[in-house]
Tab-separated table of N, CA and C in Angstrom:
chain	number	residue	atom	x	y	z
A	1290	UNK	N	3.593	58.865	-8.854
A	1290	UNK	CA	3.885	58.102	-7.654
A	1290	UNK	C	2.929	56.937	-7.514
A	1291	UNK	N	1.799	57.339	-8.150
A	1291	UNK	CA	0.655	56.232	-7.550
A	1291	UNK	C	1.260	55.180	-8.509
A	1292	UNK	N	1.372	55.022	-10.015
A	1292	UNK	CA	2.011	54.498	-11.281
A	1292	UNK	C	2.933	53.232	-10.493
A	1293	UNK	N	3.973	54.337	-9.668
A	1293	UNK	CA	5.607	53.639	-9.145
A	1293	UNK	C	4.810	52.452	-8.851
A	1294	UNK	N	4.108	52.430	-6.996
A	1294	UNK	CA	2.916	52.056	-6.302
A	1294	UNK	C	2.564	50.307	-7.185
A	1295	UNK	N	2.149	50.704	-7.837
A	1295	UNK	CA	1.072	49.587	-8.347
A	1295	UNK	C	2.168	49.349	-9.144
A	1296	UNK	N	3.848	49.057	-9.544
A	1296	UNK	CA	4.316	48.674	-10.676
A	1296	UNK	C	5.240	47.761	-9.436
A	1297	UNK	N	5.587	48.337	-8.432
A	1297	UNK	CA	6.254	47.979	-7.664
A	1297	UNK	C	5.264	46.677	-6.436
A	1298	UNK	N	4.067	47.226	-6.376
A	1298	UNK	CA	3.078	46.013	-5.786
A	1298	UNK	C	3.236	44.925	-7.267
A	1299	UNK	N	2.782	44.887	-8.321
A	1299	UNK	CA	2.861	43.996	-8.987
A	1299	UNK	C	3.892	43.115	-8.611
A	1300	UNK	N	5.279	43.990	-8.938
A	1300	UNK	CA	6.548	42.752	-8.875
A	1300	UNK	C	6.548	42.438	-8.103
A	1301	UNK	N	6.226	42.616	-6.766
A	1301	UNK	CA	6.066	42.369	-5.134
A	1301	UNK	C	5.195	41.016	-5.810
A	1302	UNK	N	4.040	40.978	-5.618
A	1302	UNK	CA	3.583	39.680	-5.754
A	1302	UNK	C	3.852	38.787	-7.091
A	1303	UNK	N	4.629	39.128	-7.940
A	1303	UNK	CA	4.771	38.192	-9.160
A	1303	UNK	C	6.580	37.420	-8.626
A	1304	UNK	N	6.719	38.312	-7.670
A	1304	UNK	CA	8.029	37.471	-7.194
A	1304	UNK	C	7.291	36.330	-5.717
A	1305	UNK	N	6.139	37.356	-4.741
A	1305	UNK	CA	5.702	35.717	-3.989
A	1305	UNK	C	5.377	35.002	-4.841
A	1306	UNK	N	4.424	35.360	-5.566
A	1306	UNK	CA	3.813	34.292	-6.607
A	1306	UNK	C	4.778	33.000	-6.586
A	1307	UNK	N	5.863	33.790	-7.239
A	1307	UNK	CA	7.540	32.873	-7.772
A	1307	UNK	C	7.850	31.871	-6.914
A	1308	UNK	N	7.936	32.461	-5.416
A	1308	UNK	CA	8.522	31.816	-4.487
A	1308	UNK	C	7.537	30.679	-3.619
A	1309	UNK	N	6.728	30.763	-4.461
A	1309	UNK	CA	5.547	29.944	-3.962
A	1309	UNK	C	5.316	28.758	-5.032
A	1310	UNK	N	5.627	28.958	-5.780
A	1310	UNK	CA	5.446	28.037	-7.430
A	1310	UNK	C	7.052	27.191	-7.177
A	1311	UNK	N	7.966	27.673	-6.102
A	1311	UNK	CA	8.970	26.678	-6.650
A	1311	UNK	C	8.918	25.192	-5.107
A	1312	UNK	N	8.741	24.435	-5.834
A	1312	UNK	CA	8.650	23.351	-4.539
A	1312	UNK	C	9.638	23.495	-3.657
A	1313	UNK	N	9.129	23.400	-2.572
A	1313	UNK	CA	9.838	22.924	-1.364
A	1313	UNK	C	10.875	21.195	-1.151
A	1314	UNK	N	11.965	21.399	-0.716
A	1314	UNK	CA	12.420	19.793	-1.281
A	1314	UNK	C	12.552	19.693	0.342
A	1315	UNK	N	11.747	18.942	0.813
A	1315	UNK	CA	11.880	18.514	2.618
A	1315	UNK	C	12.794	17.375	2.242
A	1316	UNK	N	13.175	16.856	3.228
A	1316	UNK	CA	13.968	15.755	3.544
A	1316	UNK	C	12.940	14.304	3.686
A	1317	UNK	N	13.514	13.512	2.807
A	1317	UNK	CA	12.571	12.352	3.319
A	1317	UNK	C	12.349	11.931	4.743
A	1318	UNK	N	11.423	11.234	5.632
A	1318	UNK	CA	11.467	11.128	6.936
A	1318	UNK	C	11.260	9.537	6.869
A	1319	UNK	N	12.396	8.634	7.534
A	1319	UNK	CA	12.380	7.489	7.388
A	1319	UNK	C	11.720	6.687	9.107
A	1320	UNK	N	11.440	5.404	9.311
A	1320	UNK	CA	10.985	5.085	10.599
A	1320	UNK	C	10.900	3.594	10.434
A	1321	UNK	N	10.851	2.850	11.242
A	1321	UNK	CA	11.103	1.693	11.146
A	1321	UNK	C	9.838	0.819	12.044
A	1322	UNK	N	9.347	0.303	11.372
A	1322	UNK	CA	8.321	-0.158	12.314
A	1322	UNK	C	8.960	-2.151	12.409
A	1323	UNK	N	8.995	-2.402	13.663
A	1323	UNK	CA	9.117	-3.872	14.624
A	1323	UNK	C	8.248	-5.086	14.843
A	1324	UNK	N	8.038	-5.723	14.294
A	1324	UNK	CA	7.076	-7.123	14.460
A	1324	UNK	C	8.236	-7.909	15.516
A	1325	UNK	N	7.613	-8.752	16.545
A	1325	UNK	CA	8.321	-9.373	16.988
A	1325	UNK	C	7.758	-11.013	16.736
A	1326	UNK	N	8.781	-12.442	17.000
A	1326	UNK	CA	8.246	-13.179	16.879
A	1326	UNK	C	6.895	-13.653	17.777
A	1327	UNK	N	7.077	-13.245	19.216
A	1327	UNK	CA	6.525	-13.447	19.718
A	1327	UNK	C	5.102	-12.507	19.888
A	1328	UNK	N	5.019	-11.547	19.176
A	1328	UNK	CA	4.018	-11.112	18.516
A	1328	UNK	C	3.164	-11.592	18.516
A	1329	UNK	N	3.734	-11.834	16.824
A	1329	UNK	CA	2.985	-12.716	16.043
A	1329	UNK	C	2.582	-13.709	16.467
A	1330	UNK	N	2.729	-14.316	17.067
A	1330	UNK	CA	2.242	-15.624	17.562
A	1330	UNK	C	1.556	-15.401	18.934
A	1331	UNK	N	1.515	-13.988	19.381
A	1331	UNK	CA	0.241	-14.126	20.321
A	1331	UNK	C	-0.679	-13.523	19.743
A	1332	UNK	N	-0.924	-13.206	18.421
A	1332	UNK	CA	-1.816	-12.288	17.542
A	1332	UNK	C	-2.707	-13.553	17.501
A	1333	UNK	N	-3.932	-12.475	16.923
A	1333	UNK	CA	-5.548	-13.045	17.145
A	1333	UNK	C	-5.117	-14.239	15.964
A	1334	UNK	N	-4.474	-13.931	14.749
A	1334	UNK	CA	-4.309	-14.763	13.781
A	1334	UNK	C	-3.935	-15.958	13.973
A	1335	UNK	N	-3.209	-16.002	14.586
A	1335	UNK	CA	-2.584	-17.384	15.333
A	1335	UNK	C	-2.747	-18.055	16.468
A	1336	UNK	N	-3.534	-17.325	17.632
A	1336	UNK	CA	-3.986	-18.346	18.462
A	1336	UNK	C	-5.770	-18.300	18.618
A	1337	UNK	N	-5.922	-17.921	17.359
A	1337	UNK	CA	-7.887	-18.136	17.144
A	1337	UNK	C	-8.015	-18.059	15.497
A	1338	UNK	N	-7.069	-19.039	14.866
A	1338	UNK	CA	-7.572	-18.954	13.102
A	1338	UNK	C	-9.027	-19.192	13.165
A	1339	UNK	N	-9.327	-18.518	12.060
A	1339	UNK	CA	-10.995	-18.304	11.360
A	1339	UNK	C	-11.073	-19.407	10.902
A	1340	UNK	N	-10.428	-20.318	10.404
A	1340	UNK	CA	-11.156	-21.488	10.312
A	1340	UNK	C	-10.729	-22.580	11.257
A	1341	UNK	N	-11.753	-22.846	11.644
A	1341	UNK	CA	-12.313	-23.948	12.800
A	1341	UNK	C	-11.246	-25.378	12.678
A	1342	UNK	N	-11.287	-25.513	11.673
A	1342	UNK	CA	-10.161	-27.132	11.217
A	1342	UNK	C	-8.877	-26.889	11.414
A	1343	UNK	N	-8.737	-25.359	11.652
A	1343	UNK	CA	-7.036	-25.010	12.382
A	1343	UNK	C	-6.636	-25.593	13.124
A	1344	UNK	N	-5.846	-25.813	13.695
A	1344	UNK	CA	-5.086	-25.665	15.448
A	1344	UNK	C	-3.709	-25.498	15.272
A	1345	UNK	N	-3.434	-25.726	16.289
A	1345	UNK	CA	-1.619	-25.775	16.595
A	1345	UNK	C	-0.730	-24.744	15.638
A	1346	UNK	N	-1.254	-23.468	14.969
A	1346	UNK	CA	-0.698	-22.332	14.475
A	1346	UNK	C	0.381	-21.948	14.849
A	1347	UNK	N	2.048	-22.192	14.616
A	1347	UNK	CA	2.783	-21.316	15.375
A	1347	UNK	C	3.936	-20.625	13.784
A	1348	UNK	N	3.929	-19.547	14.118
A	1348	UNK	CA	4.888	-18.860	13.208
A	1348	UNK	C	5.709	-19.332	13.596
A	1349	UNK	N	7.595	-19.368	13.121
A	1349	UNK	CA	9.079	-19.602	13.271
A	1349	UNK	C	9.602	-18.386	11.910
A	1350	UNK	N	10.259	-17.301	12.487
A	1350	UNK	CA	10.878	-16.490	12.190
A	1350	UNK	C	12.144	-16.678	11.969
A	1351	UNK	N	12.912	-16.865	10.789
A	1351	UNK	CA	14.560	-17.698	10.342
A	1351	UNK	C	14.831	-16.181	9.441
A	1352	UNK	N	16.289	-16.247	9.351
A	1352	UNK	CA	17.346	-15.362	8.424
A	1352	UNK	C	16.738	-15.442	7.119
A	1353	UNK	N	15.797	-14.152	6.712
A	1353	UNK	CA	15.391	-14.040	5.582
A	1353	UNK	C	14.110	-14.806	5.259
A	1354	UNK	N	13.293	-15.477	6.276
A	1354	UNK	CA	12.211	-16.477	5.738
A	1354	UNK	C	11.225	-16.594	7.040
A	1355	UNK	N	9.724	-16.731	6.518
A	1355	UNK	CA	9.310	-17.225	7.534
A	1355	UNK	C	8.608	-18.760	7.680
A	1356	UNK	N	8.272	-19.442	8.620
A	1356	UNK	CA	7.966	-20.627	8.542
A	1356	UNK	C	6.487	-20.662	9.541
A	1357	UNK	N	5.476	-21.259	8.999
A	1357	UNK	CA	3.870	-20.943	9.291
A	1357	UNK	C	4.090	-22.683	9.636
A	1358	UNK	N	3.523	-23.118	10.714
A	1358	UNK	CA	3.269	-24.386	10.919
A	1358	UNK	C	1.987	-24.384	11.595
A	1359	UNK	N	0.821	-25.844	10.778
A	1359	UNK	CA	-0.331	-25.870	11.652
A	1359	UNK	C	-0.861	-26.875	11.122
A	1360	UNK	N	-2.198	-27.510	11.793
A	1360	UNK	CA	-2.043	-28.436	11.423
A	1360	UNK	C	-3.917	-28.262	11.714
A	1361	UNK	N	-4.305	-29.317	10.161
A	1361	UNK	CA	-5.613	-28.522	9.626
A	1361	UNK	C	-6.076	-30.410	9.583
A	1362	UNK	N	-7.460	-30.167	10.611
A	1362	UNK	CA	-8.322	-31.145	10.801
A	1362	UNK	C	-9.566	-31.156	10.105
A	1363	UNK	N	-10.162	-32.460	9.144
A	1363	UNK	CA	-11.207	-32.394	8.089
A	1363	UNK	C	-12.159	-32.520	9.294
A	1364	UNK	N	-13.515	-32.103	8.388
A	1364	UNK	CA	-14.721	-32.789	9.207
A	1364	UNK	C	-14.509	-34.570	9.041
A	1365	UNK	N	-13.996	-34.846	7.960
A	1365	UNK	CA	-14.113	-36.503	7.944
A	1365	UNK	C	-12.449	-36.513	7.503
A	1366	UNK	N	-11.957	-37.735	7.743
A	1366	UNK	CA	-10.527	-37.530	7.387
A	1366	UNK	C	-9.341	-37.490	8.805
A	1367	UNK	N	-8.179	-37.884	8.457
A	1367	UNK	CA	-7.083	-37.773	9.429
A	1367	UNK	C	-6.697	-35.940	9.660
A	1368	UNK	N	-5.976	-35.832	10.570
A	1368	UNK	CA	-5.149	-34.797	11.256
A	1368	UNK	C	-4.219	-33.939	10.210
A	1369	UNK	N	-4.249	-33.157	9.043
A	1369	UNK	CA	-2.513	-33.092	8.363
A	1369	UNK	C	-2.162	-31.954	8.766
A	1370	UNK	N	-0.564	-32.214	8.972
A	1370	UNK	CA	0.328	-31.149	9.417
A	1370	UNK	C	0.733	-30.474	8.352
A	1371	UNK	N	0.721	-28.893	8.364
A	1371	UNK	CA	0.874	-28.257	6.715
A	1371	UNK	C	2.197	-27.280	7.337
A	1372	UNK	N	3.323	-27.506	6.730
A	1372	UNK	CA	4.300	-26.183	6.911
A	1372	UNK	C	4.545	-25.406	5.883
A	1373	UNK	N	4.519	-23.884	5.903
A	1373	UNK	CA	4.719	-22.957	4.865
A	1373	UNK	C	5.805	-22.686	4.608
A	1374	UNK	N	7.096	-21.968	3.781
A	1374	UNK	CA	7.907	-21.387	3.773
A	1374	UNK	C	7.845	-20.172	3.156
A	1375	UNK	N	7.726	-19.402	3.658
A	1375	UNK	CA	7.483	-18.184	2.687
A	1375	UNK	C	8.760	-16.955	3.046
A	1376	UNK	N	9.319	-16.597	1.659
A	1376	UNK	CA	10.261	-15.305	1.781
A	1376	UNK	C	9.874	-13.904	1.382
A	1377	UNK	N	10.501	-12.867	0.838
A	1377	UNK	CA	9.794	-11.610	0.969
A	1377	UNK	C	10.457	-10.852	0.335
A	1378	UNK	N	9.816	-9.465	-0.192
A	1378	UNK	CA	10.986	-9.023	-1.065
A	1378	UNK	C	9.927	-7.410	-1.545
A	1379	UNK	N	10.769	-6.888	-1.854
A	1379	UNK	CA	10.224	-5.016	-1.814
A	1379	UNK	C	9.914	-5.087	-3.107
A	1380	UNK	N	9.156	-4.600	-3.694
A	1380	UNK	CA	9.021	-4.232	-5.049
A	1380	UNK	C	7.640	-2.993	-5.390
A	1381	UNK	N	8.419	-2.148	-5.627
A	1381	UNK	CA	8.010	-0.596	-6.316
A	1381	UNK	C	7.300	-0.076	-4.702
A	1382	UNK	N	8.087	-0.341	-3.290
A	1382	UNK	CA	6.863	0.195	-2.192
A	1382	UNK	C	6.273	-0.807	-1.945
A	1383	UNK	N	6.070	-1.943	-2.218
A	1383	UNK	CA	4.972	-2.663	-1.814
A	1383	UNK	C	5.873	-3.945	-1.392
A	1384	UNK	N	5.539	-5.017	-0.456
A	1384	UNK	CA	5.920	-6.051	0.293
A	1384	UNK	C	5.085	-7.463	-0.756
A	1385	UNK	N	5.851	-8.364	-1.119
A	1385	UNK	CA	5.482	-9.310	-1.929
A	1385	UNK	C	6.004	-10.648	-1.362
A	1386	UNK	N	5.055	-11.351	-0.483
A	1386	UNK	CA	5.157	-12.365	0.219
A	1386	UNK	C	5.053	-13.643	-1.172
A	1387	UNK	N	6.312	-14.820	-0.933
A	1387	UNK	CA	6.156	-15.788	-1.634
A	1387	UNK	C	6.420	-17.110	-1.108
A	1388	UNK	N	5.227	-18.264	-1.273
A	1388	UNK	CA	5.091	-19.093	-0.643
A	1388	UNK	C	6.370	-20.139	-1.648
A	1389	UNK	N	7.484	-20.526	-0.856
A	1389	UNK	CA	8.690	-21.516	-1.514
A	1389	UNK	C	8.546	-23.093	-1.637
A	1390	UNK	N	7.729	-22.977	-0.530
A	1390	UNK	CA	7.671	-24.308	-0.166
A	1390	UNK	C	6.884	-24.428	0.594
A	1391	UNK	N	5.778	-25.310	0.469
A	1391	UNK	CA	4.609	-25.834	0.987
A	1391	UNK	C	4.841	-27.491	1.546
A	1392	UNK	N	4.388	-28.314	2.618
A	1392	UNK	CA	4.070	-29.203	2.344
A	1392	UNK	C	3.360	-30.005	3.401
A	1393	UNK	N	2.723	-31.097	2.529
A	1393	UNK	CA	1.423	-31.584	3.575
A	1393	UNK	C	1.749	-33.031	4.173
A	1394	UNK	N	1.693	-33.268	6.044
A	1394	UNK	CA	2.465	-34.386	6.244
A	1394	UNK	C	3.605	-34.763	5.428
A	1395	UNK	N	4.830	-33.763	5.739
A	1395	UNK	CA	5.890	-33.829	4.997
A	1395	UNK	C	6.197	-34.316	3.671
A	1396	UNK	N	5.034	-34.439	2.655
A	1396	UNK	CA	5.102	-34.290	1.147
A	1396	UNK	C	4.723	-32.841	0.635
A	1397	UNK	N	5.679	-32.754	-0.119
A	1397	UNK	CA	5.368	-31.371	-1.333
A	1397	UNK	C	4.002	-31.202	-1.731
A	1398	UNK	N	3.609	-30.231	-1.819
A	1398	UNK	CA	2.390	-30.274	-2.615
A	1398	UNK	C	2.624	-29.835	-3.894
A	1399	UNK	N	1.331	-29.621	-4.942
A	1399	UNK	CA	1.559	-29.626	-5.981
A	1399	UNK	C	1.699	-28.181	-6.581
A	1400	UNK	N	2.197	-27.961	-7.674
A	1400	UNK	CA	2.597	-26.493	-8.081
A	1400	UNK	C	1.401	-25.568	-7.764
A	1401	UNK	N	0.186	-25.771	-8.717
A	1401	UNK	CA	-0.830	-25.628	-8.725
A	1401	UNK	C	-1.301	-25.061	-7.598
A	1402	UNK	N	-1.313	-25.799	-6.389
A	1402	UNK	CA	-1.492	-25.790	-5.101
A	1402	UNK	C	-0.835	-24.415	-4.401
A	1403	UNK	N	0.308	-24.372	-4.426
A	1403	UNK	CA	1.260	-23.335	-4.476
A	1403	UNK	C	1.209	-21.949	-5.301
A	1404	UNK	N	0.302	-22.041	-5.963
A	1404	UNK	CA	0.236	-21.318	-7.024
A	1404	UNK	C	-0.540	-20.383	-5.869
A	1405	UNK	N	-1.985	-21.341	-5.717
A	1405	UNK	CA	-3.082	-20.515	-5.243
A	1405	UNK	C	-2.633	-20.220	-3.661
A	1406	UNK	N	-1.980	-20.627	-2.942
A	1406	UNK	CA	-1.245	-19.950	-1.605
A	1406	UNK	C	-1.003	-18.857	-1.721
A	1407	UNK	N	-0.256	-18.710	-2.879
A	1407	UNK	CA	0.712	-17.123	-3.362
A	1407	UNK	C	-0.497	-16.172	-3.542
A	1408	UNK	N	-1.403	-16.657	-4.502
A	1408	UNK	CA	-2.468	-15.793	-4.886
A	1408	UNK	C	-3.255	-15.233	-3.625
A	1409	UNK	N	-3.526	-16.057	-2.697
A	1409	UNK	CA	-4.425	-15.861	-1.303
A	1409	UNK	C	-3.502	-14.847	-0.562
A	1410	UNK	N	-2.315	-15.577	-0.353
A	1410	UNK	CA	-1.414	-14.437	0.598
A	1410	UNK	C	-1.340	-13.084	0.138
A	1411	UNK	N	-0.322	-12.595	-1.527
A	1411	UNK	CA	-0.565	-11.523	-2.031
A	1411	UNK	C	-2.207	-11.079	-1.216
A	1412	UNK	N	-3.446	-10.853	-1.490
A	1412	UNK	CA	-4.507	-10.071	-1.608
A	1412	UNK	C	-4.410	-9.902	0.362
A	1413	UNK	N	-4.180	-11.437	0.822
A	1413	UNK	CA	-3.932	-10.811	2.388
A	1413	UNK	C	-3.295	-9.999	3.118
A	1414	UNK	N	-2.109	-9.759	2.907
A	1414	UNK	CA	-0.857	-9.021	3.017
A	1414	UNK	C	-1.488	-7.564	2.691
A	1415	UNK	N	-1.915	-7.479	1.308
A	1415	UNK	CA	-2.150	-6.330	1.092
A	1415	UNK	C	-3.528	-5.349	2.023
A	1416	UNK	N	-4.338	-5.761	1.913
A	1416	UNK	CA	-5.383	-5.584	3.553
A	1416	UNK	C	-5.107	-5.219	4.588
A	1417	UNK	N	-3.627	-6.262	5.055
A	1417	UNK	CA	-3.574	-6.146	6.205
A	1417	UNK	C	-2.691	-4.651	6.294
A	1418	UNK	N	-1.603	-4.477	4.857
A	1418	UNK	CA	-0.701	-3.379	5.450
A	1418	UNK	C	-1.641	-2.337	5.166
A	1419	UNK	N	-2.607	-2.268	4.395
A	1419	UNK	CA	-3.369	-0.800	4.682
A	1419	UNK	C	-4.283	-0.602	5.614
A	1420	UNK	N	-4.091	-1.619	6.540
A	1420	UNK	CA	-4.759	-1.404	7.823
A	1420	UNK	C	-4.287	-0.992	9.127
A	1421	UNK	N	-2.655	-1.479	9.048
A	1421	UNK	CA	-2.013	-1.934	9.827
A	1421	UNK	C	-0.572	-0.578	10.065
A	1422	UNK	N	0.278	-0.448	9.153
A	1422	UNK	CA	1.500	-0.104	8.884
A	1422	UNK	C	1.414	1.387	8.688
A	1423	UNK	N	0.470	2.010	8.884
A	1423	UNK	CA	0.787	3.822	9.152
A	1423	UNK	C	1.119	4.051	7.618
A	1424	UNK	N	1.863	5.351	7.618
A	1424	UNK	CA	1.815	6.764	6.352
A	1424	UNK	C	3.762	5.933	5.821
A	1425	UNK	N	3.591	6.085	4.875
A	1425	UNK	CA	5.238	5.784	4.328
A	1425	UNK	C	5.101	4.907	3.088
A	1426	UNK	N	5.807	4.842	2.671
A	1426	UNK	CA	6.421	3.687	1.131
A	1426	UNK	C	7.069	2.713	2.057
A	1427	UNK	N	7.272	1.495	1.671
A	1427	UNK	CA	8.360	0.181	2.238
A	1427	UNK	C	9.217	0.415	1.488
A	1428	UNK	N	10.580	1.243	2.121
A	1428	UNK	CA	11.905	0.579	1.017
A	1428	UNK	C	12.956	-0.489	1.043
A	1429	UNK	N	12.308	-1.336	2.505
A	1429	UNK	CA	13.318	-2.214	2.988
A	1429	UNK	C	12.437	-3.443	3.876
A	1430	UNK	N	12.801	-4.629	3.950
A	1430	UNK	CA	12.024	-5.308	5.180
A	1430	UNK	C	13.228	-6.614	5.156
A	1431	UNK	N	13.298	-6.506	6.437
A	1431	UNK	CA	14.182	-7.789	7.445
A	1431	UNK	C	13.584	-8.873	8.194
A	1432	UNK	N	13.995	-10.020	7.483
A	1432	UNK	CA	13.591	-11.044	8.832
A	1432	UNK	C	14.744	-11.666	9.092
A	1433	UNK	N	14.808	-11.812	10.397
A	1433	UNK	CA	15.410	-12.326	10.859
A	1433	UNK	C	15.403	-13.379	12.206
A	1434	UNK	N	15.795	-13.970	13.200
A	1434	UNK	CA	15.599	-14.836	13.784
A	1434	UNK	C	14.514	-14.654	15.215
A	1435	UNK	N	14.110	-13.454	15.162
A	1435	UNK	CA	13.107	-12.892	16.332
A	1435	UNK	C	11.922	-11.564	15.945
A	1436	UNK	N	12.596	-10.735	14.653
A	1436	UNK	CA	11.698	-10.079	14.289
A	1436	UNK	C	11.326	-9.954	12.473
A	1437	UNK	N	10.619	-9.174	12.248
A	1437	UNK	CA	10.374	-8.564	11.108
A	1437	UNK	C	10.399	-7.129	11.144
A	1438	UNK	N	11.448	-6.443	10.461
A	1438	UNK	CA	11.719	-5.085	10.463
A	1438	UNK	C	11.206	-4.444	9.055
A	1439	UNK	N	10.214	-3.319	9.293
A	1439	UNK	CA	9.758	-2.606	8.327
A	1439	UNK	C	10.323	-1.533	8.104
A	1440	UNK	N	10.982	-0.477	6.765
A	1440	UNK	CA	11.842	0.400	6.590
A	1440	UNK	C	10.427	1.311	5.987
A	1441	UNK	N	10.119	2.401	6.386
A	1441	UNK	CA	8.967	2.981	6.004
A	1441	UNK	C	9.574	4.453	5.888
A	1442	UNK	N	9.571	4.900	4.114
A	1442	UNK	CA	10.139	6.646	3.825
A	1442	UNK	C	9.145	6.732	3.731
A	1443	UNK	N	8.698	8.085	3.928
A	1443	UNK	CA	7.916	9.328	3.568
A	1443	UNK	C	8.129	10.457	3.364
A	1444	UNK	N	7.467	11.400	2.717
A	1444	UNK	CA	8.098	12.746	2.426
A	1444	UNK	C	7.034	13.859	3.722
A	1445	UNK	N	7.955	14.721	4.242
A	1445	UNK	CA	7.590	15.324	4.993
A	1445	UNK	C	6.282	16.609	4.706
């Protein structure tokens, strides 16, 4: 009897064991996090830029794009008005901001120029969402004419 006992405790725990070794499949848990335009544009970023030669900062939120307008004063030198265009796009979880179109007192700037926007934004963006945007992967993001919509899965 004692034999039975201990043959029958074994399989007892080599079957929890079992039922413990096989993953659990939860349901992904999806959530949507809301930027509004008007947000953004009462955010510290935009009505107190870190650099001093800023002013007149205002975001414009369009179908699929956003538009950064401001206008950057030298210590020596005229006034120039700089507008951004930048669009957006998901890739592997992560949010990849790209500057389309730049330009200074309504001339283009140069590729080059553009180059290093992209480079600055990428490393900013990224900062800000691990500061900012809570527990989840990005599998989706919307702009549109008043907000920016974040699609954020996670596994439960």
């Amino acid at each position: 009897m004692n034999t039975i006992r201990k043959i029958a405790l074994s399989i007892g725990i080599l079957v929890l064991l079992a039922a413990l070794a096989i993953p659990t499949f939860a349901a992904d848990t999806t959530k949507t996090v809301t930027i509004t335009e008007t947000q953004i544009n009462d955010s510290y970023w935009v009505t107190n830029p870190s650099w001093r030669a800023v002013s007149d900062r205002s975001v414009d939120l369009q179908a699929g794009q956003v538009i950064v307008i401001e206008t950057i004063t030298p210590r020596k030198g005229d006034a120039v008005t700089v507008s951004i265009t930048y669009t957006v796009a998901v890739t592997n979880g992560r949010i990849v901001w790209t500057a389309d179109a730049v330009t200074s007192n309504g001339e283009p700037v140069s590729q080059e120029l553009l180059d290093q926007i992209n480079a600055h934004m990428s490393s900013s963006w990224v900062h800000y969402m691990k500061t900012h945007r809570g527990s989840g992967r990005v599998t989706a993001i919307d702009i549109s004419d008043d907000a920016i919509t974040l699609t954020l899965t996670s596994k439960r």
